[in-house]
């Protein structure tokens, strides 16, 4: 077990730190204090390490595109229609950042913040906790929120991501991670297989806001109840505007893991376990070569984001769940990622 710290970059006069956690199997993750970002997931390949996350080499690159690469998302993942929702019988409006709507916590979401951190190490695991107090005036959501994001790497090659929130007023809390994975040795995820324990996905309007209607996956390219090759599924969506997946699956978390991504060529796989009721699947359909990734220029389908969360635009849809964080109550959400190369 090992922890290393380095300066990643300087942004607006602030040092951005990179912290690398390594376990006894030579698996490592690195995190950035900007956006509490998951920067690298390094897995051993013979005597070397391979990074299976999309990432950038500068703070500017992280912040200058709309794709939230690797970043922590909060207070609320996904879109809130017109930045407006009911809370305690009142209509609350929060700042918008995508047309009339609020995406991923709005213009001052978790991803835009520089977080404090401390680390912790035992024989079996190593972890880092990012913490930040976010005032109501800073991001425009009700209440001052004390938030933490903890990444723990253990010797079973599991990464456990834990979000906590506590506010002095009732507010919303629906955080997630926007890590994009590519397990393979090729530039795209088209050769990967995907399985999701979900039989329904959400209908969305032209602004990707849920209409409230659930659609069955059965008999459609959205059906990942058994392993499906992503290249085949994406091919079947070429007639759509999106030309790939940017979809919200309803999860019944009684079966774990909720999703398995695998690369049959390298035998690398990743499963995700979570008790949340939704998984957003985004296959980076709109990436272009203007994105200067560490692995080279961007291109469609180069990574897949698997965002475990509560169904978005939650308070505007009965039955989507409850993302209200009650005043003075600490709430914890956990997402567990299991890597394997067997
Ligand atoms: C989520 C959304 C997408 C897109 C990405 C970030 O995956 O569903 O529409 O906004 O975040 O670019």
Tab-separated table of N, CA and C in Angstrom, residues 22 26-28 42-51:
chain	number	residue	atom	x	y	z
A	22	UNK	N	-1.736	3.167	-4.358
A	22	UNK	CA	-1.333	1.901	-4.994
A	22	UNK	C	-1.544	0.754	-4.009
A	26	UNK	N	-0.075	-3.935	-7.360
A	26	UNK	CA	0.367	-2.964	-8.373
A	26	UNK	C	-0.794	-2.379	-9.178
A	27	UNK	N	-1.994	-2.407	-8.579
A	27	UNK	CA	-3.128	-1.653	-9.125
A	27	UNK	C	-3.082	-0.291	-8.442
A	28	UNK	N	-3.371	0.765	-9.210
A	28	UNK	CA	-3.322	2.113	-8.623
A	28	UNK	C	-4.465	2.968	-9.151
A	42	UNK	N	-4.976	2.506	-12.899
A	42	UNK	CA	-3.843	1.813	-13.504
A	42	UNK	C	-3.888	0.344	-13.123
A	43	UNK	N	-3.891	-0.512	-14.149
A	43	UNK	CA	-3.949	-1.952	-13.885
A	43	UNK	C	-2.685	-2.598	-14.433
A	44	UNK	N	-2.210	-3.677	-13.780
A	44	UNK	CA	-0.936	-4.262	-14.210
A	44	UNK	C	-1.070	-5.077	-15.503
A	45	UNK	N	-0.152	-4.820	-16.416
A	45	UNK	CA	-0.064	-5.583	-17.665
A	45	UNK	C	1.382	-6.045	-17.717
A	46	UNK	N	1.618	-7.337	-17.541
A	46	UNK	CA	2.981	-7.857	-17.345
A	46	UNK	C	3.703	-6.986	-16.301
A	47	UNK	N	4.864	-6.398	-16.667
A	47	UNK	CA	5.564	-5.612	-15.647
A	47	UNK	C	5.276	-4.112	-15.758
A	48	UNK	N	4.244	-3.767	-16.566
A	48	UNK	CA	3.894	-2.343	-16.717
A	48	UNK	C	2.509	-2.085	-16.126
A	49	UNK	N	2.071	-0.828	-16.215
A	49	UNK	CA	0.709	-0.499	-15.808
A	49	UNK	C	-0.015	0.139	-16.986
A	50	UNK	N	-1.321	-0.118	-17.071
A	50	UNK	CA	-2.131	0.453	-18.150
A	50	UNK	C	-3.271	1.246	-17.529
A	51	UNK	N	-3.508	2.449	-18.064
A	51	UNK	CA	-4.594	3.276	-17.551
A	51	UNK	C	-5.895	2.958	-18.298
